[in-house]
Coordinates of C-alpha atoms and ligand atoms in Angstrom, one line a residue:
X130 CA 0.0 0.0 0.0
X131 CA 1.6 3.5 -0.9
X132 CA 0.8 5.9 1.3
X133 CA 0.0 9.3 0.2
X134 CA 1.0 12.4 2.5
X135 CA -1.4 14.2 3.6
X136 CA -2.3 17.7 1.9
X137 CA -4.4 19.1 5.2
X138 CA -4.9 23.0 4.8
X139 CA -4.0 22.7 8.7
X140 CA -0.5 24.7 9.0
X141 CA 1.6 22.6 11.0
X142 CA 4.6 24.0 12.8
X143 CA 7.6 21.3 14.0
X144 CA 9.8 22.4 16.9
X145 CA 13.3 20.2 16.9
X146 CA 14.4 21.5 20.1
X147 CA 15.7 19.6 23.4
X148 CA 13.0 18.7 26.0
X149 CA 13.3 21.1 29.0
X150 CA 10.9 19.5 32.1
X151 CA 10.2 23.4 34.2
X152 CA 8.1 23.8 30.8
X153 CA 10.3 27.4 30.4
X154 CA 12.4 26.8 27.5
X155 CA 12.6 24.0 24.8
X156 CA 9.8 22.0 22.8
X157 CA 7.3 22.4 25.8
X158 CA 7.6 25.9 25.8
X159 CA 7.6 26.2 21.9
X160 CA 4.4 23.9 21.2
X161 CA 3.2 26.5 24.2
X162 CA 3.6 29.8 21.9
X163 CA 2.8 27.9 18.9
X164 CA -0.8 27.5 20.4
X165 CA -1.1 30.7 22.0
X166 CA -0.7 31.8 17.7
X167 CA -3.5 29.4 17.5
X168 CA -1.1 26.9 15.5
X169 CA -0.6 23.2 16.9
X170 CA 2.5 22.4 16.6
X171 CA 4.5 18.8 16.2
X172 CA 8.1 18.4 17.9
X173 CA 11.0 16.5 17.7
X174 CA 13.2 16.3 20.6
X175 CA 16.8 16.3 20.5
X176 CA 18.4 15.8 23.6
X177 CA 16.1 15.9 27.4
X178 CA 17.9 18.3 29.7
X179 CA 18.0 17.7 33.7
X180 CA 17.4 21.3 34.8
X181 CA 15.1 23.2 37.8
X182 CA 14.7 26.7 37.4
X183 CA 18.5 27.4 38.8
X184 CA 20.6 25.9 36.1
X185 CA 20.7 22.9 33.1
X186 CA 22.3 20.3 35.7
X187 CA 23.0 17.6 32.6
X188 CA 22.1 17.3 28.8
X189 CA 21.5 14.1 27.2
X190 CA 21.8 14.1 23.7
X191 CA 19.6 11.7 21.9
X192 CA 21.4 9.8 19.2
X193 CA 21.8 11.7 15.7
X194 CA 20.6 8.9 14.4
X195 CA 17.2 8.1 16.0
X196 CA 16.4 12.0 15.4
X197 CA 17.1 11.3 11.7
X198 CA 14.6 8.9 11.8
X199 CA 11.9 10.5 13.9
X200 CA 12.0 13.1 11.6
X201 CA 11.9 11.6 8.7
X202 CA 9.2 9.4 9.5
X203 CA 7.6 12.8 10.3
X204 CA 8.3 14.4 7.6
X205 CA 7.5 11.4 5.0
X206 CA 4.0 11.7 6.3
X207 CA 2.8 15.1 7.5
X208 CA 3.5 18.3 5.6
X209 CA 4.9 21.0 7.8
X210 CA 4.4 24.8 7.2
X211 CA 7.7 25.6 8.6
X212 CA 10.1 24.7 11.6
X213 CA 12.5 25.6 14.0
X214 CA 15.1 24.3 15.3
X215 CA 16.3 25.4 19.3
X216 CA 19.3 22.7 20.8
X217 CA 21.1 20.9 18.9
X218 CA 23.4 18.7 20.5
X219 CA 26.1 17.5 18.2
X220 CA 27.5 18.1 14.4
X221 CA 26.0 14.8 13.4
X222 CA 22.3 16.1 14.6
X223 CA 23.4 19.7 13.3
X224 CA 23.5 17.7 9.6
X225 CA 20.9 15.3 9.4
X226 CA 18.7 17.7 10.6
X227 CA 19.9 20.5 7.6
X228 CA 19.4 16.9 5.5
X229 CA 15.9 16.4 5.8
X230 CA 15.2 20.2 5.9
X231 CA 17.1 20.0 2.6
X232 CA 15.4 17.2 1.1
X233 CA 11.7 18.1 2.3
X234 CA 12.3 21.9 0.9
X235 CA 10.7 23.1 4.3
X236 CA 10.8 26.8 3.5
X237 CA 10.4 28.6 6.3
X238 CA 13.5 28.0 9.1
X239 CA 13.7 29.8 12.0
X240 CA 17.1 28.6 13.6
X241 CA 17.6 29.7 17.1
X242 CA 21.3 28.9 17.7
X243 CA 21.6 27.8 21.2
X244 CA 24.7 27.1 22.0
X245 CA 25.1 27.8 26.1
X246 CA 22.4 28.0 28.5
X247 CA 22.8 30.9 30.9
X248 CA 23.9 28.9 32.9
X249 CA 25.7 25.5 32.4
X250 CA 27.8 23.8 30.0
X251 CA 27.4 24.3 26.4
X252 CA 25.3 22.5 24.3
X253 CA 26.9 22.3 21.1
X254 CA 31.1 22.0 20.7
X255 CA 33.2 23.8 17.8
X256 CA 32.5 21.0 15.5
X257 CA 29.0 21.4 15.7
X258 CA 28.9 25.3 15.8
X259 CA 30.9 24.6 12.2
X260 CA 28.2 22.3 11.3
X261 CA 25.3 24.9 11.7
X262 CA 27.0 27.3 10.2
X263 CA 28.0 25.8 6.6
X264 CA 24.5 23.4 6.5
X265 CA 22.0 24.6 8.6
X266 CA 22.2 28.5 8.3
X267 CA 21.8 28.3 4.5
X268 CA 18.3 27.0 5.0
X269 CA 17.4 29.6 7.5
X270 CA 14.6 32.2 6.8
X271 CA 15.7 34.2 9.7
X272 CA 18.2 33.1 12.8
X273 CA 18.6 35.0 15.9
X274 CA 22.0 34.8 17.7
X275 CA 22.3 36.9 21.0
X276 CA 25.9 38.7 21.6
X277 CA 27.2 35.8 22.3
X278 CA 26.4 33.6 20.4
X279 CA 27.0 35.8 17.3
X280 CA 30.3 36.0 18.7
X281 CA 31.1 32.8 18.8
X282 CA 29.9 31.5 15.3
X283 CA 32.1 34.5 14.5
X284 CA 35.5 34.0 15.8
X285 CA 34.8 37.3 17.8
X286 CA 34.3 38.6 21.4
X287 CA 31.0 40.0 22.8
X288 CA 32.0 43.3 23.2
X289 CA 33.3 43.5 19.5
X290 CA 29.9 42.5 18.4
X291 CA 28.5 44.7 21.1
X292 CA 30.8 47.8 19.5
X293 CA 29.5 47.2 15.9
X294 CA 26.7 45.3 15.5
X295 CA 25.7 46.5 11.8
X296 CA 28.9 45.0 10.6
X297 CA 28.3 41.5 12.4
X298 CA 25.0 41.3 11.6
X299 CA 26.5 41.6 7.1
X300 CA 29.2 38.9 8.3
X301 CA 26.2 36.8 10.2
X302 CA 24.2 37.2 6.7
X303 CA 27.2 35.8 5.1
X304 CA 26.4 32.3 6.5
X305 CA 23.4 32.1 3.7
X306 CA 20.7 32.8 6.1
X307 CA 18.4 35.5 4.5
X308 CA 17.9 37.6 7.8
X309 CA 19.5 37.6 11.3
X310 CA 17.6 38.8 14.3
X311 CA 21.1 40.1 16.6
X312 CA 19.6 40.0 20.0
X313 CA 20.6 42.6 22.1
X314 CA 22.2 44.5 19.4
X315 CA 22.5 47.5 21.5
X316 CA 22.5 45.9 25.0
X317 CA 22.9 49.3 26.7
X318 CA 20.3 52.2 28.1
X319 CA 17.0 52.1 29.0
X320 CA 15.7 50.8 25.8
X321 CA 16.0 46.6 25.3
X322 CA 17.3 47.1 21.0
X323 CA 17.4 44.0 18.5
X324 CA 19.1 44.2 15.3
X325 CA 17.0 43.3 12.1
X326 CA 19.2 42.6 9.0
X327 CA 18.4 41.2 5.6
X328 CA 20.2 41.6 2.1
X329 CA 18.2 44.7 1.7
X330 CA 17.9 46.6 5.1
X331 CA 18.3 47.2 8.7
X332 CA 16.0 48.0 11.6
X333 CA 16.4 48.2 14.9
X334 CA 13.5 46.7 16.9
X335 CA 13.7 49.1 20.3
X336 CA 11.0 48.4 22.5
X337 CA 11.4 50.3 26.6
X338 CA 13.2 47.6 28.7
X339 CA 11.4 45.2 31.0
X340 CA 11.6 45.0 34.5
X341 CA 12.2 41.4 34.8
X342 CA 11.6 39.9 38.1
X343 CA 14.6 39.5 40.8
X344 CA 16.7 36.4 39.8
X345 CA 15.6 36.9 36.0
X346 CA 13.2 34.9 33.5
X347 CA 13.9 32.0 31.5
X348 CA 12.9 31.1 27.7
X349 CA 13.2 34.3 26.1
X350 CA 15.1 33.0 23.2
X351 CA 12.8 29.8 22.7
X352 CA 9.5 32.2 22.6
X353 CA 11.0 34.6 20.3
X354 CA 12.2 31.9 17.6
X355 CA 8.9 30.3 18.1
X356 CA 6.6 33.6 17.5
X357 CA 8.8 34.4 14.4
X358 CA 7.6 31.1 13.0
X359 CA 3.9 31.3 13.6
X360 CA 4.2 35.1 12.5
X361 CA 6.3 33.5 9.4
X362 CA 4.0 30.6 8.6
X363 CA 1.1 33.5 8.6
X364 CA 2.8 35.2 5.6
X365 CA 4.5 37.9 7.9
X366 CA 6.8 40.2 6.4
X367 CA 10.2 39.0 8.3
X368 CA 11.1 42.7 9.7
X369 CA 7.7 43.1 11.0
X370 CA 7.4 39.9 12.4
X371 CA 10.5 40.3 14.4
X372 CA 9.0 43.4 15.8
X373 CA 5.8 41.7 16.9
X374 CA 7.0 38.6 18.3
X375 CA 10.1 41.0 20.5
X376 CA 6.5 42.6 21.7
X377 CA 4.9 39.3 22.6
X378 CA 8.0 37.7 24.5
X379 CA 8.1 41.3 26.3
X380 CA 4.5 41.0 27.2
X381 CA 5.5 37.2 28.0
X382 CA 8.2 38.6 30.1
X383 CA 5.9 41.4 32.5
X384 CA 3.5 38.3 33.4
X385 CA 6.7 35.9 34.4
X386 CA 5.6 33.7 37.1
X387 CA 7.9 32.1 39.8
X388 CA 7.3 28.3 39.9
X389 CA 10.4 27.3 41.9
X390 CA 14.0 28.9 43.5
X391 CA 15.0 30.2 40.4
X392 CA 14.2 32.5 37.2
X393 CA 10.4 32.9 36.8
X394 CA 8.8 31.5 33.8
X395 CA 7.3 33.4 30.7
X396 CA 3.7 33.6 30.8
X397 CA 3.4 31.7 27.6
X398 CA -0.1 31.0 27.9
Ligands
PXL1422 O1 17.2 28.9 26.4 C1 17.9 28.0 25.7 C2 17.4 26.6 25.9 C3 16.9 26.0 24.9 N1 16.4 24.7 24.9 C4 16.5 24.0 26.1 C5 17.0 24.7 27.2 C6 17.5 26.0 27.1 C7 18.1 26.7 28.3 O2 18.1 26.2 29.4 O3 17.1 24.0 28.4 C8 16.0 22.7 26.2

């Protein structure tokens, strides 16, 4: 029996992210926004993360291999409107992920690159870092490094990026991806500013800072990357959508709730 894929008008969108159990960050908080666009979403895990609201206490990568396959069986039957991917774990996830992106021309790509939590270990090595850089960023509709980050898939410091963020945001676009969201582009004053960059143009998304509560909040990054795709999936102009999703996760952000010792968690719905 051959099976035909489903053509469902439903717009699907697929989180490959690690599994994070306080519900903050990860595929539980993604399939979380998702919903709250009024999109329900499908996930893939990558790696399950021992963590409480202090820290990320262990990752455990799930094997490249069996993500390959979950995805694929995914992807051979259901037709996504777009994805995004969060942790990664290794190169060899890093590529068979790009693979079946690749070979299942899923067009819209939000690619968060997580490579540290804020705080613990980090999550993907230099390998792997290489790896999302030359196969995964080429797919990407829009990625969205924070200083860090940008630094390190640069070869550069924070406070470089931090001096000139115009410039890294044309070396970030350099990668293939056709915009970059540089978070905290201007991490100083009393304004919270995002770089927008494409091949065409720049904007700075400025919205008046939050006051987050004492101890700080966790999943920022996950909720934007996942309100860029359901903004993207709805035919969103990619500068505009970055501007509305940085307003959602600030909104997210005011309503924080405490659930444990540590950072609060977004009010994601
Ligand atoms: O916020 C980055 C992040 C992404 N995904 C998972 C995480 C974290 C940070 O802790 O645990 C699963």
């Amino acid at each position: 029996m051959t099976k035909s894929r489903r053509r469902s008008s439903v717009r699907i969108p697929l989180t490959i992210a690690g599994s994070d159990p306080t519900g903050g960050a990860g595929l539980e908080a993604d399939l979380k926004v998702f919903a709250a666009f009024g999109l329900s979403g499908a996930a893939v895990a990558t790696a399950l993360t021992e963590q409480d609201t202090q820290a990320v206490h262990a990752v455990h990568a799930i094997d490249a291999k069996l993500v390959g396959r979950r995805l694929a069986r995914l992807l051979a039957d259901v037709r996504v409107a777009g994805a995004k991917t969060g942790l990664l774990a290794s190169a060899e996830q890093v590529k068979v992920v790009a693979r079946l992106v690749r070979e299942h021309a899923i067009e819209v790509l939000a690619v968060d690159p997580v490579l540290a939590p804020t705080r613990g270990r980090a999550f993907l090595d230099e390998r792997g870092r290489r790896a999302l850089w030359r196969e995964l960023l080429p797919l990407a509709t829009v990625f969205t490094p924070n200083l860090d980050e940008a630094a390190a898939l640069l070869g550069s410091t924070h406070a470089a990026i931090a001096k000139h963020p115009e410039r890294a945001c044309r070396a970030l676009l350099e990668s293939g991806a056709k915009a970059v969201v540089l978070k905290g582009g201007h991490a100083k004053g009393k304004d919270a500013v995002d770089l927008y960059a494409d091949a065409r143009r720049f904007a700075l998304l400025t919205l008046p800072r939050v006051r987050t509560r004492p101890g700080g909040v966790h999943g920022t990054g996950c909720a934007l990357s996942a309100a860029l795709l359901a903004l993207l999936i709805g035919g969103a102009d990619p500068a505009d959508a970055a501007m509305v999703a940085k307003r959602w996760v600030r909104t997210a952000i005011e309503h924080a709730e405490p659930i444990g010792s540590g950072r609060a968690r977004l009010r994601l719905a």
